[in-house]
PDB file of C-alpha atoms and ligand atoms in Angstrom:
ATOM      1  CA  MET A  33      64.575 148.661  32.529  1.00 88.00           C
ATOM      2  CA  GLU A  34      65.281 152.363  32.205  1.00 95.00           C
ATOM      3  CA  LYS A  35      68.592 153.998  33.142  1.00 96.00           C
ATOM      4  CA  ARG A  36      68.063 157.155  35.210  1.00 97.00           C
ATOM      5  CA  GLN A  37      70.425 159.562  36.967  1.00 97.00           C
ATOM      6  CA  GLU A  38      74.077 159.191  37.898  1.00 98.00           C
ATOM      7  CA  LEU A  39      74.372 158.209  41.535  1.00 98.00           C
ATOM      8  CA  TYR A  40      78.147 158.164  41.836  1.00 96.00           C
ATOM      9  CA  ALA A  41      81.211 158.487  39.604  1.00 97.00           C
ATOM     10  CA  GLY A  42      84.147 156.492  40.903  1.00 95.00           C
ATOM     11  CA  LYS A  43      87.669 156.358  39.527  1.00 95.00           C
ATOM     12  CA  ALA A  44      86.851 153.762  36.865  1.00 97.00           C
ATOM     13  CA  LYS A  45      83.095 153.253  36.847  1.00 98.00           C
ATOM     14  CA  SER A  46      79.951 155.359  37.018  1.00 98.00           C
ATOM     15  CA  VAL A  47      76.873 154.107  38.796  1.00 98.00           C
ATOM     16  CA  TYR A  48      73.318 154.939  37.663  1.00 98.00           C
ATOM     17  CA  THR A  49      69.933 154.392  39.243  1.00 98.00           C
ATOM     18  CA  THR A  50      67.208 152.680  37.235  1.00 98.00           C
ATOM     19  CA  ASP A  51      63.415 152.595  37.341  1.00 98.00           C
ATOM     20  CA  ASP A  52      63.803 149.553  39.625  1.00 98.00           C
ATOM     21  CA  ALA A  53      64.902 150.598  43.141  1.00 98.00           C
ATOM     22  CA  ASP A  54      66.731 147.262  43.526  1.00 98.00           C
ATOM     23  CA  LEU A  55      68.892 147.601  40.401  1.00 98.00           C
ATOM     24  CA  LEU A  56      71.758 149.817  39.247  1.00 98.00           C
ATOM     25  CA  VAL A  57      73.652 150.241  36.003  1.00 98.00           C
ATOM     26  CA  LEU A  58      77.464 150.092  36.204  1.00 98.00           C
ATOM     27  CA  HIS A  59      79.220 151.919  33.380  1.00 98.00           C
ATOM     28  CA  PHE A  60      82.836 150.843  32.924  1.00 98.00           C
ATOM     29  CA  ARG A  61      84.785 153.858  31.648  1.00 98.00           C
ATOM     30  CA  ASN A  62      88.187 153.938  29.938  1.00 98.00           C
ATOM     31  CA  ASP A  63      89.698 155.806  32.916  1.00 97.00           C
ATOM     32  CA  THR A  64      92.540 153.972  34.570  1.00 96.00           C
ATOM     33  CA  SER A  65      93.868 155.075  37.918  1.00 93.00           C
ATOM     34  CA  ALA A  66      96.728 154.003  40.106  1.00 90.00           C
ATOM     35  CA  PHE A  67      98.155 154.950  43.484  1.00 89.00           C
ATOM     36  CA  ASP A  68      94.756 155.811  45.011  1.00 83.00           C
ATOM     37  CA  GLY A  69      93.758 158.003  42.086  1.00 85.00           C
ATOM     38  CA  LYS A  70      96.959 160.071  41.986  1.00 86.00           C
ATOM     39  CA  ILE A  71      97.564 158.936  38.378  1.00 89.00           C
ATOM     40  CA  ILE A  72      94.678 158.787  35.911  1.00 92.00           C
ATOM     41  CA  GLU A  73      94.860 157.959  32.191  1.00 95.00           C
ATOM     42  CA  GLN A  74      92.449 156.976  29.452  1.00 97.00           C
ATOM     43  CA  LEU A  75      93.114 153.592  27.912  1.00 97.00           C
ATOM     44  CA  ASP A  76      91.266 152.787  24.706  1.00 97.00           C
ATOM     45  CA  ARG A  77      88.863 149.783  24.903  1.00 98.00           C
ATOM     46  CA  LYS A  78      89.426 149.365  28.639  1.00 98.00           C
ATOM     47  CA  GLY A  79      85.782 149.944  29.666  1.00 98.00           C
ATOM     48  CA  MET A  80      84.535 147.343  27.200  1.00 98.00           C
ATOM     49  CA  VAL A  81      87.238 144.791  28.031  1.00 98.00           C
ATOM     50  CA  ASN A  82      86.742 145.053  31.807  1.00 98.00           C
ATOM     51  CA  ASN A  83      82.949 145.011  31.523  1.00 98.00           C
ATOM     52  CA  LYS A  84      82.970 141.805  29.464  1.00 98.00           C
ATOM     53  CA  PHE A  85      85.730 140.252  31.552  1.00 98.00           C
ATOM     54  CA  ASN A  86      83.826 141.010  34.759  1.00 98.00           C
ATOM     55  CA  ALA A  87      80.576 139.557  33.351  1.00 98.00           C
ATOM     56  CA  PHE A  88      82.386 136.343  32.406  1.00 98.00           C
ATOM     57  CA  ILE A  89      83.957 135.963  35.877  1.00 98.00           C
ATOM     58  CA  MET A  90      80.783 136.878  37.801  1.00 98.00           C
ATOM     59  CA  GLU A  91      78.830 134.270  35.816  1.00 98.00           C
ATOM     60  CA  LYS A  92      81.488 131.629  36.563  1.00 98.00           C
ATOM     61  CA  LEU A  93      81.308 132.525  40.261  1.00 98.00           C
ATOM     62  CA  GLU A  94      77.491 132.377  40.337  1.00 98.00           C
ATOM     63  CA  ALA A  95      77.635 128.984  38.629  1.00 98.00           C
ATOM     64  CA  ALA A  96      80.022 127.836  41.360  1.00 98.00           C
ATOM     65  CA  GLY A  97      77.574 128.942  44.069  1.00 98.00           C
ATOM     66  CA  ILE A  98      78.939 132.392  45.032  1.00 99.00           C
ATOM     67  CA  PRO A  99      76.174 135.002  45.537  1.00 99.00           C
ATOM     68  CA  THR A 100      76.998 138.074  43.413  1.00 99.00           C
ATOM     69  CA  HIS A 101      75.316 141.333  42.468  1.00 99.00           C
ATOM     70  CA  PHE A 102      75.640 140.602  38.744  1.00 99.00           C
ATOM     71  CA  GLU A 103      72.409 140.456  36.727  1.00 98.00           C
ATOM     72  CA  LYS A 104      73.331 140.809  33.052  1.00 98.00           C
ATOM     73  CA  LEU A 105      75.373 142.628  30.414  1.00 98.00           C
ATOM     74  CA  LEU A 106      73.527 145.604  28.927  1.00 98.00           C
ATOM     75  CA  SER A 107      76.005 146.897  26.353  1.00 98.00           C
ATOM     76  CA  ASP A 108      79.743 146.902  25.625  1.00 98.00           C
ATOM     77  CA  GLU A 109      80.462 149.129  28.624  1.00 98.00           C
ATOM     78  CA  GLU A 110      77.455 148.604  30.894  1.00 98.00           C
ATOM     79  CA  CYS A 111      75.979 145.920  33.080  1.00 98.00           C
ATOM     80  CA  LEU A 112      72.994 145.629  35.398  1.00 98.00           C
ATOM     81  CA  VAL A 113      73.611 144.810  39.071  1.00 98.00           C
ATOM     82  CA  LYS A 114      71.693 144.524  42.315  1.00 98.00           C
ATOM     83  CA  LYS A 115      71.807 147.748  44.313  1.00 98.00           C
ATOM     84  CA  MET A 116      73.727 147.046  47.490  1.00 98.00           C
ATOM     85  CA  ASP A 117      74.714 148.892  50.631  1.00 98.00           C
ATOM     86  CA  MET A 118      78.459 148.601  50.146  1.00 98.00           C
ATOM     87  CA  ILE A 119      80.652 147.567  53.050  1.00 98.00           C
ATOM     88  CA  PRO A 120      83.509 150.146  52.819  1.00 98.00           C
ATOM     89  CA  VAL A 121      86.191 147.514  53.116  1.00 98.00           C
ATOM     90  CA  GLU A 122      88.453 145.787  50.565  1.00 98.00           C
ATOM     91  CA  CYS A 123      89.143 142.084  51.089  1.00 99.00           C
ATOM     92  CA  VAL A 124      92.546 141.119  49.676  1.00 99.00           C
ATOM     93  CA  VAL A 125      93.546 137.474  49.351  1.00 99.00           C
ATOM     94  CA  ARG A 126      97.094 136.559  48.333  1.00 99.00           C
ATOM     95  CA  ASN A 127      98.572 133.333  46.961  1.00 99.00           C
ATOM     96  CA  ILE A 128     101.991 134.783  46.079  1.00 99.00           C
ATOM     97  CA  ALA A 129     103.763 137.762  47.671  1.00 99.00           C
ATOM     98  CA  ALA A 130     103.609 140.991  45.626  1.00 98.00           C
ATOM     99  CA  GLY A 131     102.772 144.674  45.866  1.00 98.00           C
ATOM    100  CA  SER A 132     102.123 146.287  49.227  1.00 98.00           C
ATOM    101  CA  LEU A 133     102.771 143.045  51.122  1.00 98.00           C
ATOM    102  CA  CYS A 134     106.393 143.089  49.906  1.00 98.00           C
ATOM    103  CA  ARG A 135     106.783 146.792  50.647  1.00 98.00           C
ATOM    104  CA  ARG A 136     105.291 146.445  54.132  1.00 98.00           C
ATOM    105  CA  LEU A 137     107.011 143.280  55.283  1.00 98.00           C
ATOM    106  CA  GLY A 138     110.199 143.453  53.234  1.00 98.00           C
ATOM    107  CA  VAL A 139     109.569 140.042  51.680  1.00 98.00           C
ATOM    108  CA  GLU A 140     110.656 139.092  48.201  1.00 98.00           C
ATOM    109  CA  GLU A 141     108.117 139.256  45.362  1.00 98.00           C
ATOM    110  CA  GLY A 142     107.133 135.796  44.140  1.00 98.00           C
ATOM    111  CA  ILE A 143     107.230 133.830  47.394  1.00 98.00           C
ATOM    112  CA  ASP A 144     104.407 131.263  47.618  1.00 98.00           C
ATOM    113  CA  LEU A 145     101.997 131.909  50.466  1.00 98.00           C
ATOM    114  CA  THR A 146     100.687 128.652  51.905  1.00 98.00           C
ATOM    115  CA  PRO A 147      98.003 128.890  53.095  1.00 98.00           C
ATOM    116  CA  PRO A 148      96.867 131.970  51.162  1.00 98.00           C
ATOM    117  CA  THR A 149      96.891 135.075  53.333  1.00 98.00           C
ATOM    118  CA  PHE A 150      94.157 137.653  53.865  1.00 98.00           C
ATOM    119  CA  GLU A 151      94.046 141.394  54.588  1.00 98.00           C
ATOM    120  CA  PHE A 152      91.385 144.051  55.058  1.00 98.00           C
ATOM    121  CA  PHE A 153      91.809 147.635  53.810  1.00 98.00           C
ATOM    122  CA  LEU A 154      89.503 150.586  54.429  1.00 98.00           C
ATOM    123  CA  LYS A 155      88.131 152.047  51.191  1.00 98.00           C
ATOM    124  CA  ASN A 156      89.310 155.621  51.643  1.00 96.00           C
ATOM    125  CA  ASP A 157      91.476 157.229  48.947  1.00 93.00           C
ATOM    126  CA  GLU A 158      92.281 160.322  51.051  1.00 94.00           C
ATOM    127  CA  LEU A 159      93.840 158.078  53.684  1.00 97.00           C
ATOM    128  CA  GLY A 160      95.477 155.856  51.054  1.00 95.00           C
ATOM    129  CA  ASP A 161      93.257 152.823  51.824  1.00 96.00           C
ATOM    130  CA  PRO A 162      94.864 151.975  55.186  1.00 98.00           C
ATOM    131  CA  MET A 163      95.108 148.390  56.341  1.00 98.00           C
ATOM    132  CA  ILE A 164      92.594 147.587  59.088  1.00 98.00           C
ATOM    133  CA  ASN A 165      91.657 144.536  61.142  1.00 98.00           C
ATOM    134  CA  ASP A 166      88.485 142.732  62.221  1.00 98.00           C
ATOM    135  CA  TYR A 167      88.265 144.747  65.443  1.00 98.00           C
ATOM    136  CA  HIS A 168      88.317 148.087  63.588  1.00 98.00           C
ATOM    137  CA  ILE A 169      85.553 146.886  61.286  1.00 98.00           C
ATOM    138  CA  GLU A 170      83.349 145.828  64.193  1.00 98.00           C
ATOM    139  CA  SER A 171      84.131 148.793  66.487  1.00 98.00           C
ATOM    140  CA  PHE A 172      83.417 151.373  63.795  1.00 98.00           C
ATOM    141  CA  GLY A 173      80.336 149.468  62.649  1.00 98.00           C
ATOM    142  CA  TRP A 174      81.487 148.961  59.047  1.00 98.00           C
ATOM    143  CA  ALA A 175      80.249 145.360  59.291  1.00 98.00           C
ATOM    144  CA  THR A 176      79.092 142.922  61.965  1.00 98.00           C
ATOM    145  CA  ALA A 177      81.113 139.934  63.163  1.00 98.00           C
ATOM    146  CA  GLU A 178      78.772 137.667  61.230  1.00 98.00           C
ATOM    147  CA  GLN A 179      79.103 139.702  58.023  1.00 98.00           C
ATOM    148  CA  LEU A 180      82.889 139.690  58.458  1.00 98.00           C
ATOM    149  CA  SER A 181      83.013 135.958  58.667  1.00 98.00           C
ATOM    150  CA  VAL A 182      80.854 135.613  55.519  1.00 98.00           C
ATOM    151  CA  MET A 183      83.155 138.042  53.657  1.00 98.00           C
ATOM    152  CA  LYS A 184      86.219 136.008  54.604  1.00 98.00           C
ATOM    153  CA  LYS A 185      84.618 132.678  53.758  1.00 98.00           C
ATOM    154  CA  LEU A 186      83.414 133.938  50.355  1.00 99.00           C
ATOM    155  CA  THR A 187      86.787 135.559  49.579  1.00 99.00           C
ATOM    156  CA  PHE A 188      88.667 132.286  50.140  1.00 99.00           C
ATOM    157  CA  GLN A 189      86.069 130.388  48.102  1.00 99.00           C
ATOM    158  CA  VAL A 190      86.329 132.874  45.207  1.00 99.00           C
ATOM    159  CA  ASN A 191      90.121 132.589  45.396  1.00 99.00           C
ATOM    160  CA  GLU A 192      90.029 128.792  45.026  1.00 98.00           C
ATOM    161  CA  ILE A 193      87.509 128.889  42.154  1.00 99.00           C
ATOM    162  CA  LEU A 194      89.451 131.531  40.235  1.00 99.00           C
ATOM    163  CA  LYS A 195      92.905 130.085  40.960  1.00 98.00           C
ATOM    164  CA  ALA A 196      91.744 126.923  39.194  1.00 98.00           C
ATOM    165  CA  LEU A 197      90.105 128.859  36.361  1.00 98.00           C
ATOM    166  CA  PHE A 198      93.204 130.953  35.607  1.00 98.00           C
ATOM    167  CA  LEU A 199      95.439 127.896  35.869  1.00 98.00           C
ATOM    168  CA  GLU A 200      93.478 126.378  32.968  1.00 98.00           C
ATOM    169  CA  GLY A 201      94.725 129.374  30.959  1.00 98.00           C
ATOM    170  CA  ASN A 202      98.301 128.816  32.223  1.00 98.00           C
ATOM    171  CA  MET A 203      98.108 131.811  34.579  1.00 98.00           C
ATOM    172  CA  LEU A 204      98.801 132.254  38.273  1.00 99.00           C
ATOM    173  CA  LEU A 205      96.327 134.239  40.365  1.00 99.00           C
ATOM    174  CA  VAL A 206      98.803 136.103  42.582  1.00 99.00           C
ATOM    175  CA  ASP A 207      96.328 138.176  44.594  1.00 99.00           C
ATOM    176  CA  SER A 208      92.963 139.846  44.258  1.00 99.00           C
ATOM    177  CA  LYS A 209      90.724 142.457  45.860  1.00 98.00           C
ATOM    178  CA  LEU A 210      87.036 141.851  46.451  1.00 99.00           C
ATOM    179  CA  GLU A 211      84.281 144.153  47.671  1.00 98.00           C
ATOM    180  CA  PHE A 212      81.058 143.044  49.299  1.00 99.00           C
ATOM    181  CA  GLY A 213      77.760 144.670  50.130  1.00 98.00           C
ATOM    182  CA  ILE A 214      74.427 143.906  51.718  1.00 98.00           C
ATOM    183  CA  TYR A 215      71.431 143.077  49.545  1.00 98.00           C
ATOM    184  CA  HIS A 216      68.160 142.383  51.369  1.00 98.00           C
ATOM    185  CA  GLY A 217      70.109 141.404  54.479  1.00 98.00           C
ATOM    186  CA  GLU A 218      72.530 139.074  52.694  1.00 98.00           C
ATOM    187  CA  VAL A 219      76.289 139.617  52.122  1.00 98.00           C
ATOM    188  CA  ILE A 220      76.999 139.263  48.394  1.00 98.00           C
ATOM    189  CA  LEU A 221      79.963 139.947  46.124  1.00 99.00           C
ATOM    190  CA  GLY A 222      79.880 143.334  44.390  1.00 98.00           C
ATOM    191  CA  ASP A 223      81.962 145.737  42.344  1.00 98.00           C
ATOM    192  CA  GLU A 224      84.107 144.041  39.670  1.00 98.00           C
ATOM    193  CA  PHE A 225      86.588 141.285  39.078  1.00 98.00           C
ATOM    194  CA  SER A 226      88.980 142.244  36.278  1.00 98.00           C
ATOM    195  CA  PRO A 227      92.744 142.521  35.722  1.00 98.00           C
ATOM    196  CA  ASP A 228      92.429 145.981  37.322  1.00 98.00           C
ATOM    197  CA  GLY A 229      91.832 144.472  40.760  1.00 98.00           C
ATOM    198  CA  CYS A 230      93.974 141.370  40.780  1.00 98.00           C
ATOM    199  CA  ARG A 231      97.457 140.200  39.847  1.00 98.00           C
ATOM    200  CA  LEU A 232      97.900 137.560  37.164  1.00 99.00           C
ATOM    201  CA  TRP A 233     101.205 136.148  35.981  1.00 99.00           C
ATOM    202  CA  ASP A 234     102.005 133.809  33.118  1.00 98.00           C
ATOM    203  CA  LYS A 235     102.701 130.481  34.829  1.00 98.00           C
ATOM    204  CA  ASP A 236     105.888 129.736  32.880  1.00 98.00           C
ATOM    205  CA  THR A 237     107.509 133.139  32.383  1.00 98.00           C
ATOM    206  CA  ARG A 238     105.865 134.957  35.348  1.00 98.00           C
ATOM    207  CA  GLU A 239     105.223 137.867  33.002  1.00 98.00           C
ATOM    208  CA  LYS A 240     102.793 140.367  34.578  1.00 98.00           C
ATOM    209  CA  LEU A 241      99.462 140.454  32.749  1.00 98.00           C
ATOM    210  CA  ASP A 242      97.444 142.743  35.056  1.00 98.00           C
ATOM    211  CA  LYS A 243      97.274 146.372  36.192  1.00 98.00           C
ATOM    212  CA  ASP A 244     100.897 146.249  37.328  1.00 98.00           C
ATOM    213  CA  ARG A 245     101.650 146.789  33.605  1.00 98.00           C
ATOM    214  CA  PHE A 246     100.064 150.239  34.053  1.00 97.00           C
ATOM    215  CA  ARG A 247     101.465 150.909  37.540  1.00 96.00           C
ATOM    216  CA  GLN A 248     104.984 149.972  36.437  1.00 96.00           C
ATOM    217  CA  GLY A 249     104.830 151.511  32.932  1.00 95.00           C
ATOM    218  CA  LEU A 250     105.348 148.151  31.201  1.00 97.00           C
ATOM    219  CA  GLY A 251     103.050 149.028  28.251  1.00 96.00           C
ATOM    220  CA  ASN A 252     100.500 146.894  26.341  1.00 97.00           C
ATOM    221  CA  VAL A 253      98.076 147.136  29.252  1.00 98.00           C
ATOM    222  CA  ILE A 254      94.789 146.471  27.468  1.00 98.00           C
ATOM    223  CA  GLU A 255      96.408 144.052  25.012  1.00 98.00           C
ATOM    224  CA  SER A 256      97.411 142.027  28.061  1.00 98.00           C
ATOM    225  CA  TYR A 257      93.916 142.159  29.598  1.00 98.00           C
ATOM    226  CA  GLU A 258      92.527 140.923  26.269  1.00 98.00           C
ATOM    227  CA  MET A 259      95.064 138.117  26.148  1.00 98.00           C
ATOM    228  CA  VAL A 260      94.055 137.037  29.658  1.00 98.00           C
ATOM    229  CA  GLY A 261      90.425 136.923  28.495  1.00 98.00           C
ATOM    230  CA  LYS A 262      91.297 134.998  25.350  1.00 98.00           C
ATOM    231  CA  ARG A 263      93.224 132.425  27.370  1.00 98.00           C
ATOM    232  CA  LEU A 264      89.980 131.821  29.295  1.00 98.00           C
ATOM    233  CA  GLY A 265      88.036 131.440  26.060  1.00 97.00           C
ATOM    234  CA  LEU A 266      86.536 134.945  26.019  1.00 97.00           C
ATOM    235  CA  SER A 267      86.224 136.977  22.843  1.00 92.00           C
ATOM    236  CA  PHE A 268      85.853 140.739  22.930  1.00 90.00           C
TER     237      PHE A 268
HETATM  238  P1  ADP B 457      86.046 153.766  43.331  1.00 81.57           P
HETATM  239  O1  ADP B 457      84.823 154.195  44.090  1.00 81.57           O
HETATM  240  O2  ADP B 457      86.955 152.919  44.191  1.00 81.57           O
HETATM  241  O3  ADP B 457      86.745 154.876  42.642  1.00 81.57           O
HETATM  242  P2  ADP B 457      84.798 152.642  40.902  1.00 81.57           P
HETATM  243  O4  ADP B 457      85.202 153.691  39.945  1.00 81.57           O
HETATM  244  O5  ADP B 457      84.942 151.229  40.481  1.00 81.57           O
HETATM  245  O6  ADP B 457      85.581 152.683  42.280  1.00 81.57           O
HETATM  246  O7  ADP B 457      83.316 152.966  41.298  1.00 81.57           O
HETATM  247  C1  ADP B 457      82.341 152.038  41.469  1.00 81.57           C
HETATM  248  C2  ADP B 457      81.685 152.251  42.809  1.00 81.57           C
HETATM  249  O8  ADP B 457      80.460 151.530  42.828  1.00 81.57           O
HETATM  250  C3  ADP B 457      82.534 151.731  43.953  1.00 81.57           C
HETATM  251  O9  ADP B 457      82.521 152.691  45.003  1.00 81.57           O
HETATM  252  C4  ADP B 457      81.830 150.460  44.392  1.00 81.57           C
HETATM  253  O10 ADP B 457      81.986 150.222  45.772  1.00 81.57           O
HETATM  254  C5  ADP B 457      80.380 150.783  44.023  1.00 81.57           C
HETATM  255  N1  ADP B 457      79.565 149.593  43.715  1.00 81.57           N
HETATM  256  C6  ADP B 457      79.958 148.490  43.051  1.00 81.57           C
HETATM  257  N2  ADP B 457      78.960 147.604  42.946  1.00 81.57           N
HETATM  258  C7  ADP B 457      77.878 148.166  43.574  1.00 81.57           C
HETATM  259  C8  ADP B 457      76.534 147.735  43.813  1.00 81.57           C
HETATM  260  N3  ADP B 457      76.098 146.565  43.365  1.00 81.57           N
HETATM  261  N4  ADP B 457      75.713 148.561  44.518  1.00 81.57           N
HETATM  262  C9  ADP B 457      76.162 149.758  44.958  1.00 81.57           C
HETATM  263  N5  ADP B 457      77.414 150.227  44.746  1.00 81.57           N
HETATM  264  C10 ADP B 457      78.275 149.445  44.072  1.00 81.57           C
HETATM  265  N1  UDP B 458      93.821 146.486  44.758  1.00 81.57           N
HETATM  266  C1  UDP B 458      92.726 147.102  44.175  1.00 81.57           C
HETATM  267  N2  UDP B 458      92.348 148.340  44.603  1.00 81.57           N
HETATM  268  C2  UDP B 458      92.994 148.993  45.582  1.00 81.57           C
HETATM  269  C3  UDP B 458      94.128 148.373  46.186  1.00 81.57           C
HETATM  270  C4  UDP B 458      94.512 147.135  45.751  1.00 81.57           C
HETATM  271  O1  UDP B 458      92.102 146.512  43.288  1.00 81.57           O
HETATM  272  O2  UDP B 458      92.587 150.112  45.938  1.00 81.57           O
HETATM  273  C5  UDP B 458      94.238 145.145  44.326  1.00 81.57           C
HETATM  274  C6  UDP B 458      95.553 145.143  43.559  1.00 81.57           C
HETATM  275  O3  UDP B 458      95.323 145.256  42.176  1.00 81.57           O
HETATM  276  C7  UDP B 458      96.133 143.798  43.920  1.00 81.57           C
HETATM  277  C8  UDP B 458      95.582 143.517  45.319  1.00 81.57           C
HETATM  278  O4  UDP B 458      94.450 144.354  45.476  1.00 81.57           O
HETATM  279  O5  UDP B 458      95.651 142.798  43.044  1.00 81.57           O
HETATM  280  C9  UDP B 458      96.575 143.781  46.420  1.00 81.57           C
HETATM  281  O6  UDP B 458      97.080 145.094  46.288  1.00 81.57           O
HETATM  282  P1  UDP B 458      98.277 145.593  47.209  1.00 81.57           P
HETATM  283  O7  UDP B 458      97.809 145.635  48.625  1.00 81.57           O
HETATM  284  O8  UDP B 458      99.469 144.745  46.932  1.00 81.57           O
HETATM  285  O9  UDP B 458      98.515 147.092  46.807  1.00 81.57           O
HETATM  286  P2  UDP B 458      99.216 147.791  45.547  1.00 81.57           P
HETATM  287  O10 UDP B 458     100.547 147.161  45.320  1.00 81.57           O
HETATM  288  O11 UDP B 458      98.263 147.592  44.423  1.00 81.57           O
HETATM  289  O12 UDP B 458      99.325 149.217  46.004  1.00 81.57           O
END
């Protein structure tokens, strides 16, 4: 497999074509952004940590029967994935209230959500990733009703698999964001799963171990990501 030209540079990753039209290289950079890209910083080791963390999680999900784009790790900061047509929608599943849910609804952070709740956001930084619903997605043609229902079903399944996995490391999966795309007609999980796109708290102390450390200026961001990985048995 040969890496070719850059197709797209996002806020945290760069995407490259390869000599295989069905495959892309994802390069995880050290760039860390928050508030829809309004704040960007370089954090040492972040690309490597998130790349390895994501590979570990994607392999666990595949083993549990979730179709993902992940093929294999290529280097410390790169992995090979299936080239998808991305659905421009973020699927957020929440087990505990935090973040924008608290701001929007005025609820207290930390409240258990039973059953877990689900939200769609449009991937559009200029608009600040507005919340959208099923009807918007269908009316604007971002996905079909059938694709929507697969995205929801897979998101809840991923949530249950990962809730159990993080619990083994004495962590609570508070919420997470997933992105899906279409590969040869099938809806599969894409992008990344790392502490950048989810909230994880220590089960006993409720200490924040995810990107909220960066958003809230709590420090030790990458040290925390590495600790999360180590608690799952990962070494970097
Ligand atoms: P953003 O675009 O939100 O700034 P990133 O910096 O993470 O995000 O950039 C990665 C981009 O690659 C995202 O737009 C994501 O939707 C896209 N992407 C992720 N996985 C795939 C894939 N398998 N095929 C095509 N595009 C993908
Ligand atoms: N999230 C993300 N990318 C985004 C927006 C949110 O990965 O563009 C993740 C975020 O890290 C959290 C979950 O989705 O785990 C829910 O985020 P929320 O809606 O609470 O927004 P935030 O408080 O991050 O602005």
